[in-house]
Short mmCIF file of C-alpha atoms and ligand atoms in Angstrom, two decimals:
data_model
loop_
_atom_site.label_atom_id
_atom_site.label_comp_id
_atom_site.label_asym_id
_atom_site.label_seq_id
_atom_site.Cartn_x
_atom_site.Cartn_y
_atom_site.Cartn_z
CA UNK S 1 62.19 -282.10 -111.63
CA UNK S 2 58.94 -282.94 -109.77
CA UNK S 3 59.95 -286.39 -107.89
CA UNK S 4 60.71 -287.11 -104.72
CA UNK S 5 58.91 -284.10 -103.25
CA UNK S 6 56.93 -284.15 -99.63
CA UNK S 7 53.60 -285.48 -99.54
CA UNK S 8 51.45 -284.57 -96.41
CA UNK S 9 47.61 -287.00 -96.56
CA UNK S 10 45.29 -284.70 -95.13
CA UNK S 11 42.86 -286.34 -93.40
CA UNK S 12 39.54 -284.50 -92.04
CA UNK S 13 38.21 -286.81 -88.76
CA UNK S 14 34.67 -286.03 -86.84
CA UNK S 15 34.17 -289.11 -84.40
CA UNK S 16 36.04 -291.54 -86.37
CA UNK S 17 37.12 -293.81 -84.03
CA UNK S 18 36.28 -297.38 -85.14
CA UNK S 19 38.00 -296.19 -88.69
CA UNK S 20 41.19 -294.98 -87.48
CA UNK S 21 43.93 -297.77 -86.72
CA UNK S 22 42.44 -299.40 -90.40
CA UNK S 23 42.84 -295.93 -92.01
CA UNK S 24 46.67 -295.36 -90.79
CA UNK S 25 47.60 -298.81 -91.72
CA UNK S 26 46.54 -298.66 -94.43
CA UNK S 27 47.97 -294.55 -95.62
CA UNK S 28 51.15 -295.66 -94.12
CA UNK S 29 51.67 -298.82 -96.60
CA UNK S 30 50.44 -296.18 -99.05
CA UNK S 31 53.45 -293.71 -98.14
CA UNK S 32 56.02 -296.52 -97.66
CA UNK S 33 55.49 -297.88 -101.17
CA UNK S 34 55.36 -294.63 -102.78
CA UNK S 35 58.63 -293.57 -101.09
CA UNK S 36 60.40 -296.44 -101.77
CA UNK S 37 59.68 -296.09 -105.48
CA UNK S 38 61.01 -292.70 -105.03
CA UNK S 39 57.91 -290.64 -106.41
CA UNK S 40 57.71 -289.15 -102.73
CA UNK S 41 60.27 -287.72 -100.28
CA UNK S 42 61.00 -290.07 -97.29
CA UNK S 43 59.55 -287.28 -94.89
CA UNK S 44 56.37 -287.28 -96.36
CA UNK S 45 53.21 -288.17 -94.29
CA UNK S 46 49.72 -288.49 -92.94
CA UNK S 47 47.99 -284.80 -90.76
CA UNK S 48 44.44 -285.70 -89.69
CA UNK S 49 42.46 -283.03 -88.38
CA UNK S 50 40.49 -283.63 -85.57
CA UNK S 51 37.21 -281.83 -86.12
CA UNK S 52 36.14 -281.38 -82.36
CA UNK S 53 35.43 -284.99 -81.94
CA UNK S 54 33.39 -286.23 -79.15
CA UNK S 55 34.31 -289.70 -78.77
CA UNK S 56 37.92 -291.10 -78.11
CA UNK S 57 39.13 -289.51 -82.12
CA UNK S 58 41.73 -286.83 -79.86
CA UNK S 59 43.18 -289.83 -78.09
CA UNK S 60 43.45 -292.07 -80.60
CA UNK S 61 45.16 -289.89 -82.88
CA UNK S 62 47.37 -288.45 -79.69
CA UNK S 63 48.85 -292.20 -79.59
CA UNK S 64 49.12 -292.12 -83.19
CA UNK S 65 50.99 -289.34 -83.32
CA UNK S 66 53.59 -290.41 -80.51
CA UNK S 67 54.45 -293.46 -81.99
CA UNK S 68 55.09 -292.31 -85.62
CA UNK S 69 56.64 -288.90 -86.46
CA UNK S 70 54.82 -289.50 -89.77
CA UNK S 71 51.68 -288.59 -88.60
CA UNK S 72 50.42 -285.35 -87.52
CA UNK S 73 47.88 -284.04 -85.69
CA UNK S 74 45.84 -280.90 -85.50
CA UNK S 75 42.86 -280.69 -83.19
CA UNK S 76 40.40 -277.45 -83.59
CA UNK S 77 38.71 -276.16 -80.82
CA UNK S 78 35.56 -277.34 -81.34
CA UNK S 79 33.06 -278.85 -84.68
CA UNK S 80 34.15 -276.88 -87.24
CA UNK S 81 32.69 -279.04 -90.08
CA UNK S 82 34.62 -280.99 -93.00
CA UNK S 83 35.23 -278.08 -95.18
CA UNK S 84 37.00 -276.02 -92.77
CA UNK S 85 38.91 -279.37 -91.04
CA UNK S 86 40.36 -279.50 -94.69
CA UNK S 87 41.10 -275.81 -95.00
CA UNK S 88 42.64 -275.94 -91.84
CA UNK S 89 45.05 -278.72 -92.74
CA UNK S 90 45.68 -277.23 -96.05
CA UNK S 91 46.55 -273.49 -94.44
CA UNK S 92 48.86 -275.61 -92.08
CA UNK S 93 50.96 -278.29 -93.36
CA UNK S 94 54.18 -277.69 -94.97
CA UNK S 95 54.35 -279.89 -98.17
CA UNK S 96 55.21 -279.62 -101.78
CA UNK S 97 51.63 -281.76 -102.73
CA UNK S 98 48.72 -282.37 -100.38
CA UNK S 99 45.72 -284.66 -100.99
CA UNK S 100 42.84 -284.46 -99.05
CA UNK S 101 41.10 -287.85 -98.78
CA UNK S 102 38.23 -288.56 -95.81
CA UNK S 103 39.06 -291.17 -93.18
CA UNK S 104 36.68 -293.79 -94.22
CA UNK S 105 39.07 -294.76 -96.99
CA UNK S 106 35.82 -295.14 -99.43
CA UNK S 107 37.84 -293.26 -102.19
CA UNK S 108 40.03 -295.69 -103.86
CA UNK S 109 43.90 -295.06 -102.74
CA UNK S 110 45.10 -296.67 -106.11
CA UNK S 111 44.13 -293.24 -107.46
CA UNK S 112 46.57 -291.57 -105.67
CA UNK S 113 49.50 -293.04 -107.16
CA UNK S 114 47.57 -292.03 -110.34
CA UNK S 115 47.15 -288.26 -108.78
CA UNK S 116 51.27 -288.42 -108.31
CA UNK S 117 52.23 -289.23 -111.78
CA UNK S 118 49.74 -286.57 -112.74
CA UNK S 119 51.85 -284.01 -110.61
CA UNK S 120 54.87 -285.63 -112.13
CA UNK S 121 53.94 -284.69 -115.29
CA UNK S 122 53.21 -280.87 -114.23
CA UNK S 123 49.91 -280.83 -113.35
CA UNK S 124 49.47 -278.68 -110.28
CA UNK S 125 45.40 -279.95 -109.14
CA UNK S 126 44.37 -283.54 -109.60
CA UNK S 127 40.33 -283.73 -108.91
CA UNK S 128 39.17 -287.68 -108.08
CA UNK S 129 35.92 -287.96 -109.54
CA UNK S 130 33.73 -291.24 -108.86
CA UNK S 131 32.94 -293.29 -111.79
CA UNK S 132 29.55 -294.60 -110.17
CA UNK S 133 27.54 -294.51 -107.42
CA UNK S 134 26.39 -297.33 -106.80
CA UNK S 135 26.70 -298.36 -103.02
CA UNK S 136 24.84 -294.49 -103.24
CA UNK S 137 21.05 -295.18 -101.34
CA UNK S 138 18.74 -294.26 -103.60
CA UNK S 139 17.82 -290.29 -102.05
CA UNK S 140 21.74 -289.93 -101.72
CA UNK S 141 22.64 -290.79 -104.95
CA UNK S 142 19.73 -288.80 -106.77
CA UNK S 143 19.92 -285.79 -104.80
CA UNK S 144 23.77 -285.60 -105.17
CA UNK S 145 23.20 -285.87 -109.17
CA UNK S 146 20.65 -282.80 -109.04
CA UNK S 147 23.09 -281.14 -106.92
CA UNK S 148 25.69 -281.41 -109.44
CA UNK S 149 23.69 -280.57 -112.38
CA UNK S 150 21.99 -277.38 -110.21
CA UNK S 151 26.15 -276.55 -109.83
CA UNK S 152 26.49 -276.65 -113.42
CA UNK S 153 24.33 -274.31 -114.27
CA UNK S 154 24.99 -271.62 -111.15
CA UNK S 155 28.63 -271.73 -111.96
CA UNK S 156 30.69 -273.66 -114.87
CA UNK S 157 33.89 -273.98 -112.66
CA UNK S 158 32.75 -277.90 -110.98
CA UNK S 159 34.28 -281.30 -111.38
CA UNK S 160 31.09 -283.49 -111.76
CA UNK S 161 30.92 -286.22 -108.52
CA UNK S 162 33.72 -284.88 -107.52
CA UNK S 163 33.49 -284.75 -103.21
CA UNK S 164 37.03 -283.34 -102.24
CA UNK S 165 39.28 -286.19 -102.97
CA UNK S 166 41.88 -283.92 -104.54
CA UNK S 167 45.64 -283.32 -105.08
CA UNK S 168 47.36 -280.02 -104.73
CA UNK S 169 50.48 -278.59 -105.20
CA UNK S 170 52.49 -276.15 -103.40
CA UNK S 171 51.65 -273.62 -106.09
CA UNK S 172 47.99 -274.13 -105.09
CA UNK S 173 48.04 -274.20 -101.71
CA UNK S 174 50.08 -270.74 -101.97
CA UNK S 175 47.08 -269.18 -103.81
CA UNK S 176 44.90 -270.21 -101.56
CA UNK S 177 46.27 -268.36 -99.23
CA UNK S 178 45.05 -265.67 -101.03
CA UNK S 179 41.58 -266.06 -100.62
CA UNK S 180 40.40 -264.67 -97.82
CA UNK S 181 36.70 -265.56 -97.92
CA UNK S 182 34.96 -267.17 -94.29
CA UNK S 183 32.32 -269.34 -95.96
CA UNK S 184 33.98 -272.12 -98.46
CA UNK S 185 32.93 -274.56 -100.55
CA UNK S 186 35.86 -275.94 -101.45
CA UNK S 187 34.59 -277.64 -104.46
CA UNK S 188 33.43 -274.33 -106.10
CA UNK S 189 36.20 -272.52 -104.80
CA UNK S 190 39.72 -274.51 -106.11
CA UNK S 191 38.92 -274.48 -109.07
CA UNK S 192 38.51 -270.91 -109.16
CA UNK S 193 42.12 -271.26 -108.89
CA UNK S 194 42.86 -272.21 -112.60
CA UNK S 195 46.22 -273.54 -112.59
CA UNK S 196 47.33 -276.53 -115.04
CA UNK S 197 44.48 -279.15 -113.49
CA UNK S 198 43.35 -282.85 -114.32
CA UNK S 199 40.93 -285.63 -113.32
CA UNK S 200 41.70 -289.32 -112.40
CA UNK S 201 38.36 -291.55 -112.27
CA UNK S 202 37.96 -294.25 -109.38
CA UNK S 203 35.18 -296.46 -108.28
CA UNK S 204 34.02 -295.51 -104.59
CA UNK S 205 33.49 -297.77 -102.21
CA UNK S 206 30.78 -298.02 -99.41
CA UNK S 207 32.21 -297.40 -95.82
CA UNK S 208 33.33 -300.46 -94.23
CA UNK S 209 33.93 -299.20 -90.50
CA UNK S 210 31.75 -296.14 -88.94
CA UNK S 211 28.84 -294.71 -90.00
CA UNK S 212 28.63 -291.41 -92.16
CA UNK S 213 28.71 -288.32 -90.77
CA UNK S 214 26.64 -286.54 -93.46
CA UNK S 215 22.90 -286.04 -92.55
CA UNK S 216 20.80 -284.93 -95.23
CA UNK S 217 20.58 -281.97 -93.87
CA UNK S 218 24.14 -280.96 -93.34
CA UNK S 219 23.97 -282.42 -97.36
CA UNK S 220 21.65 -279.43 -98.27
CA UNK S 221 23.45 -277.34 -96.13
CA UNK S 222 26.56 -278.06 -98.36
CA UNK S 223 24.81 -277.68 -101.43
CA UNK S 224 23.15 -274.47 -100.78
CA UNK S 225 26.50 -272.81 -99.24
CA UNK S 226 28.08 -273.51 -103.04
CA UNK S 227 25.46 -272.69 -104.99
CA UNK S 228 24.65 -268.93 -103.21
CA UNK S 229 28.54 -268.86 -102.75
CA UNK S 230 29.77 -268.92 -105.99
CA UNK S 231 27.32 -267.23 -108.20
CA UNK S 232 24.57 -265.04 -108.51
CA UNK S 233 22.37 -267.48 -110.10
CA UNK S 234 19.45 -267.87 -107.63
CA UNK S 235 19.27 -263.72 -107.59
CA UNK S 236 18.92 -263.78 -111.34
CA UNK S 237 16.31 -266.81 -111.06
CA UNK S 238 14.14 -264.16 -109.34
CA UNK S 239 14.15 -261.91 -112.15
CA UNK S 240 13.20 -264.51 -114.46
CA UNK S 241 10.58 -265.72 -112.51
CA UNK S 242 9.29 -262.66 -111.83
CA UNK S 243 9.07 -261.89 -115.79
CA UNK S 244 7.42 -265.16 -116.19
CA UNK S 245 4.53 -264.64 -113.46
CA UNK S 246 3.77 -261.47 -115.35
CA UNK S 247 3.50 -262.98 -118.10
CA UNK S 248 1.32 -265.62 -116.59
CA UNK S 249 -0.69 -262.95 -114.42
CA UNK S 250 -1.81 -261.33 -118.12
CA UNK S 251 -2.30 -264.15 -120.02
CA UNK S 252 -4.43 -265.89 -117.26
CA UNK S 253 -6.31 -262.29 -117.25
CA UNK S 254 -7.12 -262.27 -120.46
CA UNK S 255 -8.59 -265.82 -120.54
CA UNK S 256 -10.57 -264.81 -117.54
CA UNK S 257 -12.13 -261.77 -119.43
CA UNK S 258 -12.96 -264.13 -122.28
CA UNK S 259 -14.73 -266.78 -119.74
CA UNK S 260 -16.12 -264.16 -117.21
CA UNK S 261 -19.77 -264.93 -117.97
CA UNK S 262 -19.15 -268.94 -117.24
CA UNK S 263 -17.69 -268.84 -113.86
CA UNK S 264 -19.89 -268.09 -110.88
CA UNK S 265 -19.01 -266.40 -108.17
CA UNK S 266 -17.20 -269.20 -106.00
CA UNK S 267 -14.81 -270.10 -108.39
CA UNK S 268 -13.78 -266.52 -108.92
CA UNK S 269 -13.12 -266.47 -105.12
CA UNK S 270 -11.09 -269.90 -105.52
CA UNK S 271 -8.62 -268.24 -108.24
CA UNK S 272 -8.41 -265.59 -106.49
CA UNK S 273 -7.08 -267.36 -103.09
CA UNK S 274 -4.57 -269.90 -105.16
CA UNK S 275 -3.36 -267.01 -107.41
CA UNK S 276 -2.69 -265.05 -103.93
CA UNK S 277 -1.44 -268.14 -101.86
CA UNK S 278 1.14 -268.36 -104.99
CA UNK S 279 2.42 -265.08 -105.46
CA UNK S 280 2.66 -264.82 -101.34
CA UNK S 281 5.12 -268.06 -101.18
CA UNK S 282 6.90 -266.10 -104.36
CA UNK S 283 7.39 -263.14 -102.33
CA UNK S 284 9.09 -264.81 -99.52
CA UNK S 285 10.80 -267.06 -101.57
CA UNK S 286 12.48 -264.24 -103.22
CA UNK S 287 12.80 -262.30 -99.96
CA UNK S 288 14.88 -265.62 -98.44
CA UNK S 289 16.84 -266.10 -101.46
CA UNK S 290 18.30 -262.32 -101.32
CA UNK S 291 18.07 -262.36 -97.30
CA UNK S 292 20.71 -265.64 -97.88
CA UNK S 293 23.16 -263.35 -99.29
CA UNK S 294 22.63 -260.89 -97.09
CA UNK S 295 23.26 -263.19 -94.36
CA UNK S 296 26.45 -264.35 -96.12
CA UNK S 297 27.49 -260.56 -96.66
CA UNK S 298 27.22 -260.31 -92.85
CA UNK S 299 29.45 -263.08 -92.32
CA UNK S 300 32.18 -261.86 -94.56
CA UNK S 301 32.04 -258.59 -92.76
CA UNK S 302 32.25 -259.84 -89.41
CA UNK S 303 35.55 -261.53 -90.67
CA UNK S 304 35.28 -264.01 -87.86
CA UNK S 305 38.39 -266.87 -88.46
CA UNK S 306 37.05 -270.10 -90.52
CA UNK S 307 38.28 -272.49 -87.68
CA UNK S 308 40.35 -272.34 -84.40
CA UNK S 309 43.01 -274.28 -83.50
CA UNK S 310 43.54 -275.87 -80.31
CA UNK S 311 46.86 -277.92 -80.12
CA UNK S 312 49.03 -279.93 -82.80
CA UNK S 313 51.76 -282.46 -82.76
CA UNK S 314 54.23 -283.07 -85.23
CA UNK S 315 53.53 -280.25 -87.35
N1 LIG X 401 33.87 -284.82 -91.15
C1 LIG X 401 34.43 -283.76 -90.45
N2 LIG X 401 33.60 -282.89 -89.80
C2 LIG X 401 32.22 -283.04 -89.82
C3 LIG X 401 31.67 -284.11 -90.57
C4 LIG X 401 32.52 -284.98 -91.23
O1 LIG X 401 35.65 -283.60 -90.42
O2 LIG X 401 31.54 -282.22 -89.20
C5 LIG X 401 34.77 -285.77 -91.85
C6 LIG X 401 34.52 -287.23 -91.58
O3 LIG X 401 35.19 -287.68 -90.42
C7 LIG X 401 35.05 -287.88 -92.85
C8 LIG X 401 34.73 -286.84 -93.92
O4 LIG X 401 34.52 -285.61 -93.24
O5 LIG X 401 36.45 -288.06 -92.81
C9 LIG X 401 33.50 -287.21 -94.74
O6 LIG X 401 32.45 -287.60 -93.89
P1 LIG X 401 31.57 -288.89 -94.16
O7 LIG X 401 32.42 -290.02 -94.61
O8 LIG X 401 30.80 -289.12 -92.92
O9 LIG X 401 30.63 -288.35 -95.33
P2 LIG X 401 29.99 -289.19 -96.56
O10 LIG X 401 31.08 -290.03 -97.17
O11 LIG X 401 28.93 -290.03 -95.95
O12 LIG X 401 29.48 -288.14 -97.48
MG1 LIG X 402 32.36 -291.26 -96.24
#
């Protein structure tokens, strides 16, 4: 029997200050009517992580916290950055089901009662996926769809336009204990999991309070961490590449046997610059690519902790 268990929100906060008070009315009418219709213990609640916020996040939350002991708080010690605010509330809560949702509320909360009654019926991961994009910008919305096709072909295991909006169960959160990697992408890595998962759809909405707190380049930042992360693709890419050019590199010599006699002599020099200019820039491409994993490698070794944590309430 799967009702009435403990539901802990988790909810990831980096100077969300004007979104707060909206965002806790709004959880807490979530977890009142879910209770009441006894799909959720009574005890359940909200934990929002307080990724080293500069502006007055720490105290609003502190108030928060006082006044309801439904709401938890855990600060970290300094900017940690979203993935490991969520790790950190998922390694810490105690609760049958989390879901992680971000404080801006632009993922539809109908679709948690939808993520319940998926847990209800056994599932042990519920992914929310966005149906559109369509309060997307242009650059967002076109470089997020690359991203996820580039993710599709580095590793199989990704829930298209899916951006953390997820339910877990106990079961889960236990075997993610077991992972001990420093560097996560948290959309590459629960699924990894396996376990008995679904997918509910929503419509997401554009932020109504704040302003985001993804730059483009933390965007690429993300997207490169789970694509060298999880697979070896960008390694292999090197190979092929490689094959290719020499392909190229022969073919384009051959042709340039057969037309020796109609080039003169500056556009022999010309080929031979762009032909060096591109196999330079393929060098050091390659040399990045594999010095990113090294990097990553060096990381992992130093086995530094993923986040710190400063203080909590109602934990
Ligand atoms: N966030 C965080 N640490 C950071 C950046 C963002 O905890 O360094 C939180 C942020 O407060 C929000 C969630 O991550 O709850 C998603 O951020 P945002 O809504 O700004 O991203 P977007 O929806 O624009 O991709
Ligand atoms: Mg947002």
């Amino acid at each position: 029997m799967r009702k009435n268990k403990k539901l802990i929100i988790i909810v990831p906060c980096y100077n969300e200050e004007e979104t707060l008070n909206y965002t806790v009315k709004k959880l807490i009418e979530k977890i009142e009517n879910l209770s009441d219709k006894k799909s959720i213990s009574e005890d359940s609640g909200i934990c929002f992580v307080n990724d080293g916020s500069s502006d007055n996040t720490a105290e609003i939350l502190s108030k928060l916290a006082d006044s309801d002991k439904r709401i938890a708080l855990i600060n970290l010690s300094r900017n940690f950055g979203h993935q490991y605010a969520l790790l950190a509330g998922m390694k810490t809560v105690n609760a049958d089901i989390v879901i992680t949702i971000d404080a801006d509320l632009q993922d539809s909360l109908d679709s948690i009662d939808e993520m319940i009654t998926k847990y209800h019926e056994g599932y042990e991961i519920v992914y929310g996926c966005r149906d559109k994009r369509d309060d997307d910008t242009f650059l967002k919305k076109t470089t997020a769809i690359l991203f996820y096709k580039l993710m599709k072909i580095c590793c199989k295991r990704i829930y298209y336009n899916h951006a953390d909006y997820r339910l877990m169960s106990r079961k889960a959160l236990d075997l993610l204990k077991e992972y001990n990697e420093k560097v996560v992408f948290l959309r590459g890595l629960i699924p990894h999991l396996g376990l008995k998962s679904t997918v509910v759809y929503y419509d997401r909405q554009s932020r109504i309070l704040g302003k985001s707190k993804y730059n483009y380049v933390k965007m690429f930042e993300l997207a490169w961490r789970g694509i060298t992360d999880y697979s070896v693709f960008p390694i292999r890419l090197i190979t092929i590449t490689g094959l290719i050019f020499i392909v190229l590199a022969m073919l384009s010599f051959i042709i340039m046997l057969i037309y020796f006699v109609i080039f003169d002599e500056k556009d022999k020099l010309m080929i031979l610059i762009s032909a060096m200019g591109l196999f330079s820039g393929f060098i050091m491409l390659s040399i990045g690519i594999l010095g990113e994993y090294i990097a990553k490698i060096l990381q992992e070794v130093k086995g530094r902790p993923s986040f710190q944590i400063e203080s909590t309430k109602n934990i």
